[in-house]
Short mmCIF file of C-alpha atoms in Angstrom, two decimals:
data_model
loop_
_atom_site.label_atom_id
_atom_site.label_comp_id
_atom_site.label_asym_id
_atom_site.label_seq_id
_atom_site.Cartn_x
_atom_site.Cartn_y
_atom_site.Cartn_z
CA PHE J 1 38.17 84.66 288.37
CA ARG J 2 38.89 87.96 290.07
CA ILE J 3 35.71 89.78 291.04
CA ALA J 4 35.64 93.38 292.25
CA MET J 5 33.07 96.16 292.50
CA SER J 6 33.57 99.46 290.77
CA SER J 7 33.06 102.59 292.83
CA SER J 8 29.61 103.94 291.91
CA SER J 9 26.39 105.02 293.55
CA SER J 10 24.55 102.71 295.90
CA GLU J 11 21.76 102.21 293.36
CA ASP J 12 24.08 101.25 290.49
CA HIS J 13 25.97 98.08 291.38
CA LYS J 14 28.55 97.11 288.82
CA LEU J 15 30.31 93.78 288.75
CA ARG J 16 33.80 93.51 287.37
CA VAL J 17 34.77 90.08 286.05
CA ASN J 18 38.31 89.67 284.78
CA ILE J 19 40.01 86.57 283.51
CA ARG J 20 43.63 86.08 282.65
CA ASN J 21 45.06 83.60 280.20
CA ARG J 22 47.08 81.86 282.88
CA ASP J 23 43.90 81.35 284.89
CA LEU J 24 42.57 79.17 282.08
CA LEU J 25 45.58 76.84 281.94
CA CYS J 26 45.84 73.44 283.63
CA LEU J 27 46.84 73.39 287.30
CA ASN J 28 49.53 70.79 286.60
CA GLY J 29 51.41 73.20 284.34
CA CYS J 30 51.18 71.04 281.21
CA GLY J 31 50.36 74.07 279.04
CA PHE J 32 46.85 73.03 278.00
CA TYR J 33 43.50 74.56 278.98
CA GLY J 34 41.60 73.37 282.02
CA THR J 35 37.98 73.78 283.06
CA PRO J 36 36.16 74.07 286.39
CA GLN J 37 34.37 70.80 285.63
CA TRP J 38 37.77 69.12 285.67
CA GLU J 39 38.84 71.03 288.80
CA GLY J 40 41.12 73.30 286.77
CA ARG J 41 42.84 70.46 284.91
CA CYS J 42 42.99 69.53 281.23
CA SER J 43 41.37 66.34 279.96
CA LYS J 44 44.54 64.23 280.12
CA CYS J 45 45.45 65.32 283.64
CA TRP J 46 41.83 64.82 284.71
CA GLN J 47 41.79 61.31 283.24
CA LEU J 48 45.09 60.53 284.97
CA LEU J 49 43.66 61.79 288.27
CA GLN J 50 40.49 59.77 287.75
CA HIS J 51 42.51 56.68 286.92
CA THR J 52 44.64 57.11 290.03
CA GLN J 53 41.61 57.67 292.24
CA LYS J 54 39.82 54.71 290.68
CA ARG J 55 42.84 52.49 291.28
CA ASN J 56 43.02 53.58 294.90
CA ASP J 57 39.26 53.12 295.33
CA ASP J 58 39.43 49.67 293.75
CA TYR J 59 42.28 48.75 296.05
CA LEU J 60 40.31 49.85 299.10
CA LYS J 61 37.17 48.08 297.86
CA ASN J 62 39.07 44.87 297.20
CA LYS J 63 40.72 45.09 300.59
CA MET J 64 37.38 45.56 302.33
CA ALA J 65 35.77 42.82 300.23
CA PHE J 66 38.59 40.41 301.11
CA ARG J 67 38.16 41.17 304.81
CA GLN J 68 34.42 40.63 304.58
CA PHE J 69 34.99 37.40 302.68
CA GLU J 70 37.40 36.16 305.32
CA GLU J 71 34.90 37.03 308.05
CA ARG J 72 32.04 35.27 306.23
CA ARG J 73 34.20 32.20 305.55
CA LYS J 74 35.25 32.02 309.17
CA LEU J 75 31.67 32.32 310.39
CA SER J 76 30.49 29.75 307.83
CA THR J 77 33.19 27.27 308.87
CA GLU J 78 32.35 27.69 312.53
CA SER J 79 28.61 27.29 311.88
CA ARG J 80 29.13 24.15 309.78
CA SER J 81 31.35 22.66 312.49
CA LEU J 82 28.74 23.32 315.14
CA THR J 83 26.00 21.86 312.92
CA ILE J 84 27.95 18.65 312.26
CA LYS J 85 28.72 18.25 315.98
CA ASN J 86 25.04 18.67 316.85
CA LEU J 87 24.02 16.06 314.22
CA LEU J 88 26.57 13.58 315.51
CA LYS J 89 25.30 14.11 319.02
CA LYS J 90 21.64 13.65 318.06
CA SER J 91 22.08 10.74 315.53
CA PRO J 92 24.99 8.44 316.37
CA SER J 93 23.70 5.85 313.85
CA LEU J 94 24.80 8.08 310.99
CA VAL J 95 28.37 7.14 311.76
CA THR J 96 27.77 3.43 311.13
CA SER J 97 25.59 3.81 308.00
CA GLY J 98 27.80 5.70 305.65
CA GLY J 99 28.07 8.71 307.86
CA PRO J 100 31.62 9.67 306.90
CA ASP J 101 30.61 10.08 303.27
CA VAL J 102 27.68 12.25 304.15
CA THR J 103 29.75 14.24 306.57
CA SER J 104 32.49 14.89 304.09
CA SER J 105 30.02 15.88 301.40
CA SER J 106 28.15 18.16 303.77
CA SER J 107 31.27 19.84 304.97
CA SER J 108 32.72 20.42 301.53
CA HIS J 109 29.65 21.00 299.26
CA PRO J 110 26.44 21.83 301.06
CA VAL J 111 23.86 21.10 298.32
CA SER J 112 20.10 21.07 298.82
CA SER J 113 18.42 17.72 298.25
CA SER J 114 15.01 19.03 297.11
CA PRO J 115 14.06 18.43 293.45
CA SER J 116 13.07 22.10 292.93
CA SER J 117 16.48 23.31 294.12
CA ALA J 118 18.21 20.88 291.81
CA PHE J 119 16.06 22.17 288.92
CA HIS J 120 16.91 25.81 289.62
CA ALA J 121 20.56 24.91 289.88
CA SER J 122 20.50 23.12 286.53
CA ALA J 123 18.55 26.04 284.99
CA SER J 124 21.13 28.48 286.27
CA ALA J 125 23.88 26.33 284.85
CA GLY J 126 22.05 26.15 281.56
CA GLN J 127 21.66 29.92 281.51
CA LEU J 128 25.32 30.40 282.22
CA ALA J 129 26.25 27.95 279.51
CA GLY J 130 23.79 29.03 276.84
CA GLY J 131 23.28 32.67 277.84
CA SER J 132 20.10 34.13 279.27
CA PRO J 133 17.85 36.40 277.22
CA VAL J 134 19.12 39.33 279.27
CA ASN J 135 22.80 38.64 278.70
CA ARG J 136 22.44 37.37 275.16
CA PRO J 137 23.42 39.95 272.52
CA ARG J 138 20.33 41.73 271.20
CA THR J 139 19.75 43.38 267.89
CA ARG J 140 19.12 47.09 268.37
CA GLN J 141 17.11 49.09 265.87
CA ARG J 142 19.18 52.06 264.76
CA SER J 143 17.69 55.50 264.49
CA PRO J 144 17.91 57.36 261.15
CA GLU J 145 20.72 59.54 262.54
CA SER J 146 22.66 56.49 263.74
CA GLN J 147 22.20 54.70 260.44
CA MET J 148 23.36 57.76 258.55
CA ALA J 149 26.40 58.08 260.81
CA ARG J 150 27.17 54.39 260.26
CA ASP J 151 26.92 54.77 256.48
CA ASP J 152 29.13 57.88 256.53
CA LEU J 153 31.80 56.15 258.59
CA THR J 154 31.73 53.02 256.41
CA SER J 155 32.03 55.12 253.26
CA PHE J 156 34.88 57.16 254.79
CA LEU J 157 36.85 54.09 255.84
CA SER J 158 36.31 52.25 252.56
CA ARG J 159 37.57 55.24 250.56
CA ASN J 160 40.58 56.22 252.67
CA VAL J 161 42.05 53.28 254.61
CA PRO J 162 43.00 49.69 253.73
CA PRO J 163 40.23 47.04 254.09
CA THR J 164 41.99 45.28 256.97
CA MET J 165 42.25 48.46 259.00
CA ALA J 166 38.66 49.39 258.17
CA SER J 167 37.45 45.99 259.35
CA THR J 168 39.41 46.26 262.60
CA ILE J 169 38.01 49.72 263.36
CA SER J 170 34.45 48.63 262.53
CA LYS J 171 34.64 45.58 264.79
CA SER J 172 36.08 47.58 267.68
CA LEU J 173 33.37 50.22 267.28
CA SER J 174 30.68 47.53 267.27
CA GLN J 175 32.02 46.14 270.53
CA LEU J 176 32.18 49.63 272.02
CA THR J 177 28.60 50.53 271.08
CA MET J 178 27.38 47.13 272.30
CA THR J 179 29.08 47.73 275.65
CA ILE J 180 27.54 51.19 275.92
CA TYR J 181 24.00 50.06 275.14
CA GLU J 182 23.97 46.62 276.74
CA GLN J 183 25.05 47.91 280.16
CA PRO J 184 22.51 50.57 281.16
CA ASN J 185 23.85 50.98 284.70
CA LEU J 186 27.16 52.51 283.67
CA THR J 187 27.80 55.95 285.17
CA PRO J 188 28.70 58.95 282.99
CA ASP J 189 32.22 59.06 284.40
CA TYR J 190 32.73 55.38 283.62
CA LEU J 191 31.41 55.90 280.08
CA SER J 192 33.75 58.85 279.66
CA THR J 193 36.71 56.82 280.87
CA HIS J 194 35.71 53.95 278.58
CA VAL J 195 35.33 56.16 275.50
CA GLN J 196 38.50 58.15 276.20
CA GLY J 197 40.38 54.89 276.71
CA TYR J 198 39.12 53.71 273.34
CA TYR J 199 40.33 56.96 271.76
CA SER J 200 43.76 56.43 273.28
CA GLN J 201 43.99 52.81 272.11
CA LEU J 202 42.78 53.69 268.61
CA ASP J 203 45.26 56.57 268.37
CA THR J 204 48.10 54.25 269.38
CA TYR J 205 46.94 51.66 266.85
CA LEU J 206 46.69 54.13 263.98
CA ASN J 207 50.02 55.82 264.66
CA SER J 208 51.74 52.42 264.71
CA GLN J 209 50.52 51.51 261.22
CA PRO J 210 53.14 51.80 258.44
CA VAL J 211 50.70 53.55 256.07
CA PHE J 212 50.43 56.47 258.48
CA ILE J 213 54.08 56.43 259.52
CA GLN J 214 55.21 56.59 255.90
CA ASN J 215 52.42 59.00 254.83
CA LYS J 216 51.13 56.67 252.14
CA LEU J 217 47.50 57.77 252.58
CA SER J 218 45.81 61.03 251.64
CA ILE J 219 44.50 61.45 255.19
CA ARG J 220 46.04 61.64 258.63
CA ALA J 221 45.42 59.49 261.65
CA GLY J 222 43.68 62.48 263.23
CA ASP J 223 41.11 62.49 260.42
CA VAL J 224 40.20 58.89 261.24
CA MET J 225 39.95 59.80 264.91
CA GLU J 226 37.57 62.66 264.11
CA ALA J 227 35.41 60.38 261.94
CA VAL J 228 35.23 57.84 264.77
CA GLU J 229 34.33 60.59 267.25
CA ARG J 230 31.51 61.77 264.98
CA TYR J 231 30.14 58.24 264.77
CA ILE J 232 30.31 57.56 268.51
CA CYS J 233 28.69 60.87 269.46
CA THR J 234 25.91 60.43 266.90
CA ALA J 235 25.18 56.72 267.22
CA CYS J 236 25.37 56.62 271.03
CA TYR J 237 24.04 60.12 271.73
CA GLN J 238 20.92 59.04 273.59
CA ARG J 239 22.93 56.80 275.89
CA LEU J 240 25.87 59.16 276.42
CA PHE J 241 23.97 62.42 276.79
CA TRP J 242 21.20 61.07 279.05
CA ALA J 243 23.43 58.77 281.09
CA ASP J 244 22.39 60.26 284.43
CA SER J 245 18.93 61.54 285.32
CA GLU J 246 20.38 63.63 288.16
CA GLU J 247 22.22 65.78 285.63
CA GLU J 248 18.94 66.55 283.88
CA VAL J 249 17.53 67.70 287.22
CA ALA J 250 20.64 69.86 287.68
CA ASP J 251 20.03 71.43 284.25
CA LEU J 252 16.45 72.27 285.14
CA SER J 253 17.62 73.73 288.43
CA LEU J 254 20.20 75.86 286.60
CA GLN J 255 17.52 77.16 284.22
CA GLU J 256 15.35 78.14 287.16
CA ARG J 257 18.27 79.92 288.75
CA ILE J 258 19.03 81.83 285.54
CA ARG J 259 15.37 82.87 285.35
CA SER J 260 15.64 84.27 288.86
CA LEU J 261 18.73 86.26 287.79
CA GLN J 262 17.09 88.09 284.90
CA TRP J 263 17.40 91.30 286.88
CA VAL J 264 21.21 91.15 286.54
CA THR J 265 21.56 93.59 283.63
CA PHE J 266 24.28 95.90 282.44
CA GLY J 267 23.68 97.96 285.53
CA PHE J 268 25.50 95.17 287.39
CA LEU J 269 28.08 94.20 284.73
CA ASP J 270 30.92 96.58 284.04
CA THR J 271 31.01 96.37 280.26
CA ARG J 272 31.11 98.85 277.41
CA LEU J 273 28.41 97.23 275.29
CA ASP J 274 26.11 99.85 273.79
CA LEU J 275 22.79 98.18 273.03
CA SER J 276 21.22 101.45 271.98
CA LYS J 277 22.86 100.76 268.61
CA GLU J 278 20.80 98.53 266.38
CA GLN J 279 23.74 96.60 264.89
CA ALA J 280 25.08 95.81 268.36
CA ARG J 281 21.67 94.42 269.38
CA LEU J 282 21.48 92.31 266.22
CA ARG J 283 24.93 90.81 266.82
CA LEU J 284 24.03 90.03 270.44
CA ASP J 285 20.77 88.34 269.39
CA GLU J 286 22.73 86.23 266.90
CA ALA J 287 25.15 85.22 269.66
CA ILE J 288 22.23 84.15 271.88
CA ASN J 289 20.74 82.11 269.03
CA GLU J 290 24.06 80.32 268.47
CA MET J 291 24.30 79.52 272.18
CA ILE J 292 20.77 78.07 272.17
CA ASP J 293 21.47 76.11 268.96
CA ILE J 294 24.17 74.03 270.70
CA ASN J 295 21.55 71.65 272.09
CA SER J 296 20.16 70.83 268.62
CA HIS J 297 23.34 69.06 267.48
CA ARG J 298 24.74 65.66 268.36
CA ARG J 299 28.33 65.88 267.27
CA VAL J 300 30.92 67.46 269.50
CA GLU J 301 32.40 69.25 266.51
CA GLU J 302 29.08 70.91 265.67
CA LYS J 303 28.51 71.97 269.28
CA LEU J 304 31.97 73.55 269.41
CA GLN J 305 31.35 75.31 266.10
CA CYS J 306 28.16 76.85 267.52
CA LEU J 307 30.16 78.01 270.52
CA LEU J 308 32.86 79.42 268.24
CA ARG J 309 30.33 81.36 266.15
CA CYS J 310 28.68 82.64 269.35
CA SER J 311 32.02 83.99 270.59
CA HIS J 312 32.72 85.68 267.26
CA LYS J 313 29.27 87.33 267.35
CA ILE J 314 30.03 88.65 270.85
CA PHE J 315 33.26 90.19 269.58
CA ASP J 316 31.31 91.71 266.65
CA CYS J 317 28.87 93.18 269.17
CA LEU J 318 31.75 94.70 271.12
CA ARG J 319 33.17 96.11 267.90
CA GLU J 320 29.82 97.65 266.91
CA SER J 321 29.57 99.18 270.39
CA GLY J 322 32.98 100.80 270.09
CA ALA J 323 34.33 98.72 272.98
CA PRO J 324 37.74 97.02 272.99
CA THR J 325 37.67 93.38 271.89
CA SER J 326 39.55 91.99 274.87
CA ALA J 327 39.04 89.13 277.31
CA ASP J 328 38.03 91.61 280.05
CA GLU J 329 35.12 92.77 277.89
CA PHE J 330 34.33 89.33 276.41
CA LEU J 331 33.63 87.46 279.64
CA PRO J 332 30.94 89.85 281.04
CA ALA J 333 29.25 89.82 277.63
CA LEU J 334 29.35 86.01 277.61
CA ILE J 335 27.78 85.93 281.09
CA TYR J 336 25.06 88.27 279.82
CA VAL J 337 24.41 85.95 276.84
CA LEU J 338 23.97 83.02 279.23
CA LEU J 339 21.66 85.02 281.50
CA LYS J 340 19.46 86.40 278.72
CA GLY J 341 19.49 83.36 276.45
CA ASN J 342 19.08 80.75 279.23
CA PRO J 343 20.07 77.98 276.78
CA PRO J 344 18.42 74.61 277.46
CA LEU J 345 20.58 71.81 278.90
CA ILE J 346 23.71 73.95 278.55
CA GLN J 347 25.35 72.25 281.53
CA SER J 348 24.78 68.77 280.06
CA ASN J 349 26.14 69.95 276.72
CA VAL J 350 29.30 71.26 278.35
CA ARG J 351 29.74 67.98 280.21
CA PHE J 352 29.08 65.99 277.04
CA ILE J 353 31.83 67.91 275.24
CA SER J 354 34.28 67.53 278.10
CA ARG J 355 33.59 63.80 278.47
CA PHE J 356 33.38 62.49 274.92
CA ALA J 357 35.31 64.93 272.74
CA LEU J 358 38.76 64.13 271.44
CA PRO J 359 41.41 65.53 273.80
CA SER J 360 42.83 67.63 270.97
CA ARG J 361 39.56 69.60 270.72
CA THR J 362 39.39 70.73 274.35
CA MET J 363 43.07 71.09 275.20
CA SER J 364 44.33 73.70 272.72
CA GLY J 365 43.20 76.00 269.96
CA GLU J 366 40.52 78.65 269.60
CA PRO J 367 37.54 76.34 270.30
CA ALA J 368 39.24 75.09 273.47
CA TYR J 369 39.80 78.66 274.68
CA PHE J 370 36.16 79.66 274.20
CA PHE J 371 34.97 76.35 275.67
CA THR J 372 37.02 77.08 278.78
CA ASN J 373 35.47 80.55 279.01
CA VAL J 374 31.95 79.11 278.74
CA SER J 375 32.74 76.60 281.49
CA GLY J 376 34.01 79.41 283.69
CA ALA J 377 30.99 81.61 282.94
CA LEU J 378 28.63 78.76 283.87
CA GLN J 379 30.51 78.23 287.09
CA PHE J 380 30.25 81.94 287.85
CA VAL J 381 26.48 81.95 287.20
CA GLN J 382 26.05 78.96 289.51
CA ASP J 383 28.07 80.56 292.31
CA ILE J 384 26.74 84.12 292.04
CA ASN J 385 25.28 85.39 295.33
CA HIS J 386 24.86 88.55 297.35
CA GLU J 387 28.49 88.54 298.37
CA SER J 388 29.81 88.45 294.80
CA LEU J 389 27.47 91.34 293.90
CA LYS J 390 28.48 93.29 297.02
CA MET J 391 24.96 93.76 298.31
CA SER J 392 23.00 92.69 301.34
CA ARG J 393 21.29 89.33 301.48
CA ASP J 394 17.84 90.92 301.82
CA GLU J 395 18.38 93.10 298.78
CA PHE J 396 19.64 90.15 296.74
CA GLU J 397 16.66 88.02 297.74
CA ALA J 398 14.28 90.89 296.94
CA TYR J 399 15.72 91.23 293.45
CA THR J 400 15.68 87.45 292.92
CA SER J 401 12.08 87.00 294.08
CA GLY J 402 10.85 89.98 292.05
CA GLU J 403 9.76 92.04 295.03
CA LEU J 404 12.26 94.74 294.14
CA ALA J 405 12.93 95.96 290.60
CA PRO J 406 16.51 96.84 289.70
CA PRO J 407 17.24 100.56 289.28
CA LEU J 408 17.01 101.84 285.72
CA ASN J 409 20.02 103.44 284.15
CA LYS J 410 21.36 103.91 280.68
CA GLY J 411 22.74 100.40 280.49
CA SER J 412 19.64 98.62 281.77
CA CYS J 413 17.35 100.71 279.57
CA GLY J 414 19.44 99.73 276.58
CA CYS J 415 18.94 96.08 277.54
CA ASN J 416 15.13 96.41 277.52
CA GLN J 417 13.88 95.15 274.19
CA ALA J 418 10.62 97.13 274.33
CA LEU J 419 12.42 100.40 275.03
CA SER J 420 15.02 99.60 272.41
CA SER J 421 12.30 98.90 269.86
CA MET J 422 10.55 102.17 270.70
CA GLU J 423 13.81 104.09 270.42
CA SER J 424 14.55 102.41 267.12
CA SER J 425 11.08 103.22 265.77
CA LEU J 426 11.37 106.82 266.96
CA ALA J 427 14.76 107.15 265.31
CA ARG J 428 13.38 105.78 262.04
CA MET J 429 10.38 108.17 262.20
CA THR J 430 12.69 111.11 262.83
CA LYS J 431 14.82 110.06 259.92
CA LEU J 432 11.76 109.73 257.66
CA ILE J 433 10.50 113.19 258.67
CA ASP J 434 13.89 114.73 257.87
CA GLU J 435 13.97 112.96 254.53
CA GLN J 436 10.42 114.18 253.80
CA LYS J 437 11.39 117.78 254.54
CA GLN J 438 14.43 117.47 252.31
CA LEU J 439 12.29 116.01 249.54
CA SER J 440 9.71 118.82 249.86
CA THR J 441 12.46 121.42 249.65
CA ARG J 442 13.88 119.73 246.56
CA ILE J 443 10.41 119.67 244.93
CA ASP J 444 9.89 123.40 245.56
CA GLU J 445 13.31 124.16 244.17
CA PHE J 446 12.56 122.02 241.12
CA GLU J 447 9.26 123.83 240.47
CA ARG J 448 10.98 127.23 240.76
CA GLN J 449 13.66 126.15 238.31
CA VAL J 450 11.02 124.85 235.84
CA SER J 451 9.06 128.14 236.06
CA GLU J 452 12.18 130.22 235.49
CA GLU J 453 13.31 128.07 232.60
CA GLU J 454 9.78 128.30 231.06
CA THR J 455 9.73 132.11 231.28
CA THR J 456 13.23 132.34 229.84
CA LEU J 457 12.34 130.01 227.00
CA CYS J 458 9.19 131.99 226.11
CA ASP J 459 11.11 135.27 226.10
CA ARG J 460 13.78 133.84 223.85
CA ILE J 461 11.18 132.46 221.43
CA ARG J 462 9.37 135.83 221.32
CA ASP J 463 12.59 137.71 220.71
CA LEU J 464 13.58 135.28 218.02
CA ILE J 465 10.25 135.55 216.21
CA THR J 466 10.29 139.36 216.42
CA ALA J 467 13.82 139.60 215.11
CA CYS J 468 13.41 137.08 212.30
CA PRO J 469 9.71 136.73 211.32
CA SER J 470 8.87 134.12 208.73
CA PRO J 471 6.24 134.56 205.95
CA GLU J 472 4.03 132.02 207.57
CA TRP J 473 4.23 133.86 210.86
CA ILE J 474 3.45 137.18 209.13
CA ALA J 475 0.43 135.63 207.39
CA LEU J 476 -0.73 134.12 210.67
CA ARG J 477 -0.28 137.49 212.40
CA ASP J 478 -2.35 139.27 209.75
CA LYS J 479 -5.02 136.62 209.95
CA VAL J 480 -5.15 136.95 213.71
CA ALA J 481 -5.31 140.76 213.39
CA ARG J 482 -8.21 140.58 210.93
CA ALA J 483 -10.03 138.14 213.17
CA GLU J 484 -9.51 140.46 216.11
CA ALA J 485 -10.78 143.48 214.13
CA ALA J 486 -13.85 141.57 213.01
CA ALA J 487 -14.52 140.55 216.54
CA THR J 488 -14.15 144.13 217.70
CA ASP J 489 -16.58 145.36 215.07
CA ALA J 490 -19.08 142.67 215.96
CA CYS J 491 -18.84 143.61 219.60
CA SER J 492 -19.40 147.34 218.79
CA LEU J 493 -22.47 146.60 216.60
CA ASN J 494 -23.99 144.43 219.35
CA SER J 495 -23.47 147.19 221.88
CA THR J 496 -25.28 149.78 219.56
CA GLY J 497 -28.29 147.51 218.97
CA SER J 498 -28.66 146.78 222.59
CA SER J 499 -28.69 150.48 223.48
CA ALA J 500 -31.46 151.13 220.91
CA ARG J 501 -33.53 148.31 222.31
CA VAL J 502 -33.04 149.67 225.77
CA SER J 503 -34.44 153.12 224.77
CA THR J 504 -37.47 151.61 223.05
CA ASP J 505 -38.27 149.49 226.06
CA SER J 506 -38.09 152.50 228.34
CA SER J 507 -40.56 154.53 226.21
CA GLU J 508 -43.01 151.68 226.13
CA SER J 509 -42.86 151.29 229.84
CA SER J 510 -43.53 154.99 230.38
CA ALA J 511 -46.57 154.92 228.06
CA SER J 512 -48.09 152.00 229.88
CA LYS J 513 -47.81 153.48 233.31
CA PRO J 514 -51.11 155.58 233.12
CA SER J 515 -53.10 152.56 232.16
CA VAL J 516 -51.61 150.71 235.05
CA ASP J 517 -52.53 153.59 237.31
CA LEU J 518 -56.05 153.60 235.93
CA LEU J 519 -56.41 149.94 236.50
CA GLN J 520 -55.27 150.42 240.05
#
């Protein structure tokens, strides 16, 4: 990885992470992809290196053991000689009463004469002959996943390969699983070497069979290898994945470190992701979910598929942001997914894939490329420090401990889910208000058009009736006119009667006024 800082203000640190295709290839120049977990080598070169180192270590161990054995044998011989000489000096009668026999037996086979020692010796011999309960093969209760994997493999072999070959593969797998489960002290590296060695032997066996050489079957030898890999990873998952408790502690430590790096936002990563866009945020959330989902699967193939879908979602996010879909933009986004998602046991999952996957899965192809990028991103997250971020140690520690909050900028604000949600809600409200205004304008325009059309229609009907009156309309018009005249007459008569009553009332009131005055 080539890391450089972009020239910006002192408050806006930006980290530039670039990766080239040749940086991902094996150091030995074999053309396949390598990973930091394999010290930059591919799986085959790593296995060859491990085999060479193991052979050298075994040679040194055997050499040291032989020297120690020679020293112990020399000391034992000298001590026995001194003991025999002391006995001869203290008890000369042993020489005359069968001493030579005793001496020869003592010097060659020093056996204890107590009955309890003889019993333990016979018990040990019996255990070696008949097998102790610890070493005797035990029946192991399969889990539902293991039983399902066993049934799937049996069905696959019975349908696609000859019975003899199916029986041979089943027996070899039984021996392999028995070795894995019956020896709990095996290290993860030894288990990886053992499983990879089995893959190599099985591949050689399958490719030497005439049915595969002559293409007489509907499947390839690689299909059988993939079926066997699925069975091993599923049936022996608990033993292979949790082979070392120290790795679990390392995973927990990595999670804690990622939590302390939550302040590393887009203000520190030089990327063109635009999380102010809703579709870009959705694609990034989907990528984080795929990264977290890796730990829920047992098969290597399913884990790699989750990783493949995660990478595709990251590229979709870049596309929605208007950024170029290149490796220079992909790697910072992948680092951000790891930092924000903080997937559980991601380091153990990467090691599980590198140890127990078929070499063809991690050496070439699209899944191998993205797997190599994830391995490199994890290594970068583990090694990130104040020097890689181009800041002082005190400032880095203040950010990590939470004493100092990172400066806000457009990128970091876009990363904040609360602010993004508020911006999204505000944008939706603004859109709804605009749509409401448009709808109100359309309603007013519709009412105006209806009123105009109503007036026009009434005028046309009136003109039509006036120009071409029908007899019925004429009769109705006369009837209405007579009714109006009668109503007018009735109204005039009522007005005359009321005026007469008003005059009468006024005269009566004037006549009664003197009496009222008299009464007063």
